[in-house]
Short mmCIF file of C-alpha atoms in Angstrom, two decimals:
data_model
loop_
_atom_site.label_atom_id
_atom_site.label_comp_id
_atom_site.label_asym_id
_atom_site.label_seq_id
_atom_site.Cartn_x
_atom_site.Cartn_y
_atom_site.Cartn_z
CA ASN A 779 84.73 130.55 115.76
CA ALA A 780 85.67 129.10 112.64
CA GLY A 781 84.20 126.00 111.46
CA VAL A 782 85.74 122.80 110.18
CA MET A 783 88.47 123.94 107.83
CA GLN A 784 89.74 121.72 104.94
CA ASN A 785 92.38 122.17 102.47
CA PRO A 786 93.16 122.29 99.62
CA ARG A 787 89.67 122.61 98.28
CA HIS A 788 90.63 121.22 94.87
CA LEU A 789 93.74 119.16 94.32
CA VAL A 790 94.75 117.60 90.87
CA ARG A 791 97.06 114.62 90.78
CA ARG A 792 98.43 112.19 88.09
CA ARG A 793 98.18 108.56 88.61
CA GLY A 794 100.81 107.26 90.77
CA GLN A 795 101.37 110.63 92.77
CA GLU A 796 100.36 111.17 96.37
CA ALA A 797 97.58 113.18 97.75
CA ARG A 798 97.65 114.77 101.01
CA LEU A 799 94.21 116.26 102.46
CA ARG A 800 94.13 118.41 105.65
CA CYS A 801 91.37 119.01 108.24
CA SER A 802 91.33 121.47 111.13
CA PRO A 803 88.32 120.63 113.43
CA MET A 804 86.25 123.08 115.19
CA LYS A 805 87.67 124.57 118.19
CA GLY A 806 87.03 122.39 121.07
CA HIS A 807 86.38 119.19 118.87
CA SER A 808 88.42 116.18 119.57
CA HIS A 809 86.81 113.88 117.10
CA VAL A 810 87.42 113.84 113.47
CA TYR A 811 85.85 111.69 110.76
CA TRP A 812 86.70 111.53 107.11
CA TYR A 813 83.97 110.60 104.50
CA ARG A 814 84.15 110.06 100.81
CA GLN A 815 81.54 111.12 98.44
CA LEU A 816 81.10 110.27 94.61
CA PRO A 817 78.71 112.57 92.46
CA GLU A 818 75.14 112.42 93.34
CA GLU A 819 75.69 110.00 96.05
CA GLY A 820 75.77 109.81 99.77
CA LEU A 821 78.87 109.84 102.08
CA LYS A 822 80.73 106.70 102.80
CA PHE A 823 82.50 106.39 106.07
CA MET A 824 86.22 106.08 106.01
CA VAL A 825 87.70 106.62 109.27
CA TYR A 826 87.15 107.98 112.79
CA LEU A 827 90.00 109.49 114.88
CA GLN A 828 90.60 111.15 118.17
CA LYS A 829 93.77 112.94 119.06
CA GLU A 830 96.72 110.60 118.38
CA ASN A 831 94.29 107.49 118.12
CA ILE A 832 92.47 105.83 115.25
CA ILE A 833 89.24 104.59 116.63
CA ASP A 834 87.58 103.07 113.64
CA GLU A 835 88.98 102.66 110.25
CA SER A 836 86.68 100.03 108.90
CA GLY A 837 85.77 102.28 105.89
CA MET A 838 89.39 102.73 104.73
CA PRO A 839 90.78 100.68 101.91
CA LYS A 840 93.48 98.48 103.22
CA GLU A 841 96.25 99.72 100.90
CA ARG A 842 97.11 103.12 99.89
CA PHE A 843 95.14 105.08 102.37
CA SER A 844 96.16 106.34 105.63
CA ALA A 845 94.96 108.93 108.27
CA GLU A 846 96.29 110.55 111.32
CA PHE A 847 95.19 113.23 114.04
CA PRO A 848 98.51 114.13 115.56
CA LYS A 849 98.66 115.87 119.04
CA GLU A 850 99.34 119.17 117.38
CA GLY A 851 98.16 120.23 113.76
CA PRO A 852 95.44 119.09 111.42
CA SER A 853 94.22 115.68 110.74
CA ILE A 854 95.68 114.39 107.52
CA LEU A 855 94.10 111.80 105.11
CA ARG A 856 97.05 110.45 102.86
CA ILE A 857 96.32 108.60 99.68
CA GLN A 858 99.58 107.17 97.88
CA GLN A 859 99.87 106.20 94.28
CA VAL A 860 96.58 107.61 93.52
CA VAL A 861 94.33 106.08 90.75
CA ARG A 862 91.47 107.45 88.58
CA GLY A 863 89.09 105.60 90.89
CA ASP A 864 90.21 107.92 93.83
CA SER A 865 88.60 110.92 92.26
CA ALA A 866 86.00 112.04 94.54
CA ALA A 867 85.10 114.60 97.20
CA TYR A 868 86.57 114.02 100.74
CA PHE A 869 84.60 115.52 103.39
CA CYS A 870 86.00 115.85 107.04
CA ALA A 871 83.78 116.34 109.97
CA SER A 872 84.20 116.94 113.73
CA SER A 873 82.35 116.44 116.86
CA VAL A 874 82.78 117.23 120.54
CA SER A 875 83.64 113.99 122.43
CA GLY A 876 80.38 112.02 123.13
CA ALA A 877 78.26 114.27 121.20
CA ASN A 878 76.09 113.34 118.38
CA VAL A 879 76.40 116.19 116.09
CA LEU A 880 78.71 116.49 113.21
CA THR A 881 80.05 119.60 111.68
CA PHE A 882 81.34 119.23 108.20
CA GLY A 883 83.86 121.09 106.31
CA ALA A 884 83.47 122.21 102.75
CA GLY A 885 85.41 119.11 101.44
CA SER A 886 88.47 118.66 99.17
CA ARG A 887 87.80 117.60 95.57
CA LEU A 888 90.48 115.30 94.22
CA THR A 889 90.85 114.73 90.56
CA VAL A 890 93.23 112.22 89.29
CA LEU A 891 94.21 112.48 85.77
CA THR B 547 75.42 96.76 101.15
CA GLN B 548 74.01 100.15 102.31
CA LEU B 549 72.66 100.42 105.79
CA LEU B 550 70.27 103.37 105.14
CA GLU B 551 68.25 103.53 101.79
CA GLN B 552 66.60 106.69 100.71
CA SER B 553 63.85 107.27 98.37
CA PRO B 554 63.33 108.77 96.01
CA GLN B 555 66.92 109.01 94.68
CA PHE B 556 65.91 112.12 92.55
CA LEU B 557 62.88 114.29 92.84
CA SER B 558 61.91 117.31 90.77
CA ILE B 559 58.85 119.24 91.51
CA GLN B 560 57.28 122.50 90.97
CA GLU B 561 57.56 125.34 93.56
CA GLY B 562 54.67 125.31 95.97
CA GLU B 563 54.30 121.39 95.90
CA ASN B 564 54.44 119.11 98.77
CA LEU B 565 56.99 116.30 99.02
CA THR B 566 58.23 113.44 101.23
CA VAL B 567 61.53 111.84 101.54
CA TYR B 568 62.00 108.50 103.13
CA CYS B 569 65.11 106.88 104.90
CA ASN B 570 64.88 103.35 105.65
CA SER B 571 66.93 100.53 107.47
CA SER B 572 66.58 97.24 108.93
CA SER B 573 68.78 98.38 111.94
CA VAL B 574 67.79 100.09 115.02
CA PHE B 575 69.54 103.55 115.47
CA SER B 576 70.09 105.30 118.74
CA SER B 577 69.68 108.47 116.75
CA LEU B 578 69.17 109.80 113.27
CA GLN B 579 69.97 113.11 111.59
CA TRP B 580 69.02 114.88 108.56
CA TYR B 581 71.51 117.10 106.66
CA ARG B 582 70.97 119.24 103.32
CA GLN B 583 73.98 119.70 101.18
CA GLU B 584 74.41 122.19 98.43
CA PRO B 585 76.66 121.69 95.45
CA GLY B 586 80.35 122.21 96.34
CA GLU B 587 79.68 122.45 100.03
CA GLY B 588 79.55 120.14 103.06
CA PRO B 589 76.46 118.74 104.52
CA VAL B 590 74.71 121.12 107.02
CA LEU B 591 72.74 119.55 109.92
CA LEU B 592 68.92 120.28 109.97
CA VAL B 593 67.77 118.03 112.72
CA THR B 594 68.41 115.07 115.14
CA VAL B 595 65.88 112.72 116.32
CA VAL B 596 66.49 110.28 119.02
CA THR B 597 63.15 109.01 120.40
CA GLY B 598 61.04 106.42 118.62
CA GLY B 599 57.86 108.25 117.05
CA GLU B 600 59.38 111.71 117.67
CA VAL B 601 58.39 114.53 115.37
CA LYS B 602 60.27 117.66 114.80
CA LYS B 603 59.31 120.80 112.76
CA LEU B 604 61.63 123.29 111.20
CA LYS B 605 59.50 125.97 109.49
CA ARG B 606 58.18 124.15 106.46
CA LEU B 607 59.92 121.11 107.24
CA THR B 608 58.62 118.04 109.28
CA PHE B 609 60.85 115.24 110.43
CA GLN B 610 59.74 112.12 111.93
CA PHE B 611 61.55 109.03 113.47
CA GLY B 612 59.79 105.75 113.30
CA ASP B 613 58.37 104.14 116.17
CA ALA B 614 60.99 101.33 115.99
CA ARG B 615 63.76 103.88 115.30
CA LYS B 616 64.62 101.93 111.95
CA ASP B 617 63.41 104.60 109.48
CA SER B 618 62.46 108.30 109.14
CA SER B 619 60.82 110.67 106.85
CA LEU B 620 61.14 114.38 105.78
CA HIS B 621 58.14 116.38 104.59
CA ILE B 622 58.38 119.37 102.94
CA THR B 623 55.31 121.70 102.73
CA ALA B 624 55.17 124.35 99.86
CA ALA B 625 58.59 123.72 98.44
CA GLN B 626 60.58 126.68 97.45
CA PRO B 627 63.52 126.85 94.84
CA GLY B 628 65.75 127.47 97.85
CA ASP B 629 65.06 123.97 99.13
CA THR B 630 66.89 122.50 96.21
CA GLY B 631 69.84 120.48 97.30
CA LEU B 632 70.74 116.85 98.34
CA TYR B 633 69.20 115.60 101.42
CA LEU B 634 71.01 113.06 103.41
CA CYS B 635 69.87 111.06 106.35
CA ALA B 636 72.56 109.56 108.87
CA GLY B 637 71.98 107.18 111.65
CA ALA B 638 74.12 106.35 114.74
CA LEU B 639 74.07 102.82 115.90
CA GLY B 640 74.20 102.04 119.81
CA THR B 641 76.67 104.08 121.61
CA GLY B 642 79.17 104.20 118.82
CA ASN B 643 80.17 107.46 117.32
CA GLN B 644 80.13 106.29 113.70
CA PHE B 645 77.49 107.89 111.49
CA TYR B 646 76.13 105.72 108.63
CA PHE B 647 74.78 107.89 105.74
CA GLY B 648 71.89 107.24 103.53
CA THR B 649 72.09 107.12 99.79
CA GLY B 650 70.98 110.60 99.30
CA THR B 651 67.87 112.23 97.72
CA SER B 652 68.42 115.13 95.15
CA LEU B 653 65.68 117.49 95.23
CA THR B 654 65.14 120.25 92.57
CA VAL B 655 62.65 122.86 93.01
CA ILE B 656 61.44 124.48 89.83
CA PRO B 657 60.40 128.17 90.14
#
């Protein structure tokens, strides 16, 4: 029973490029959350999705950031025209519908040069 | 503004000492969780508390949820180097599924 799988684990992009981060939730989990973490800091909520629906995107920047969780395939967090300030660890977590337990992936570390 | 404030932010202690980490808010949470995160990894759930005044123990770790469900504490007895990590509290508001994370406490236990 694989846990939450995130890839890539490390991603390097130059300013202006696009970054795509993928998250496959645990089997049976239909809720996906994306969080961002800067070194030595807590996690900042970005977006919460269920299959094919964005439930809460109040933590997402209004521009350049988007997320999806299609009927088939992983959830994707997309950052367009990356800037150095986007450098961070991005964590995905999943949960069973209505549950109050999050299972986290190992994170994707984005570095923008 | 940060919904959940943790203190202290950094803590460095000798092996065998006791410590307490605090998680405070002005908001009332339907449930509160504690996670531990090691470098390069995602947070791992330690405990969930849902009832005001609830106390849960996990070996040398004791978790308490405040009576008003606005705050929580984590007490570690006889800390060991393996306890080193970032401790995060996270609260859920009402019936929502969004979890708000605290600012984190980075613990280092020196052998």
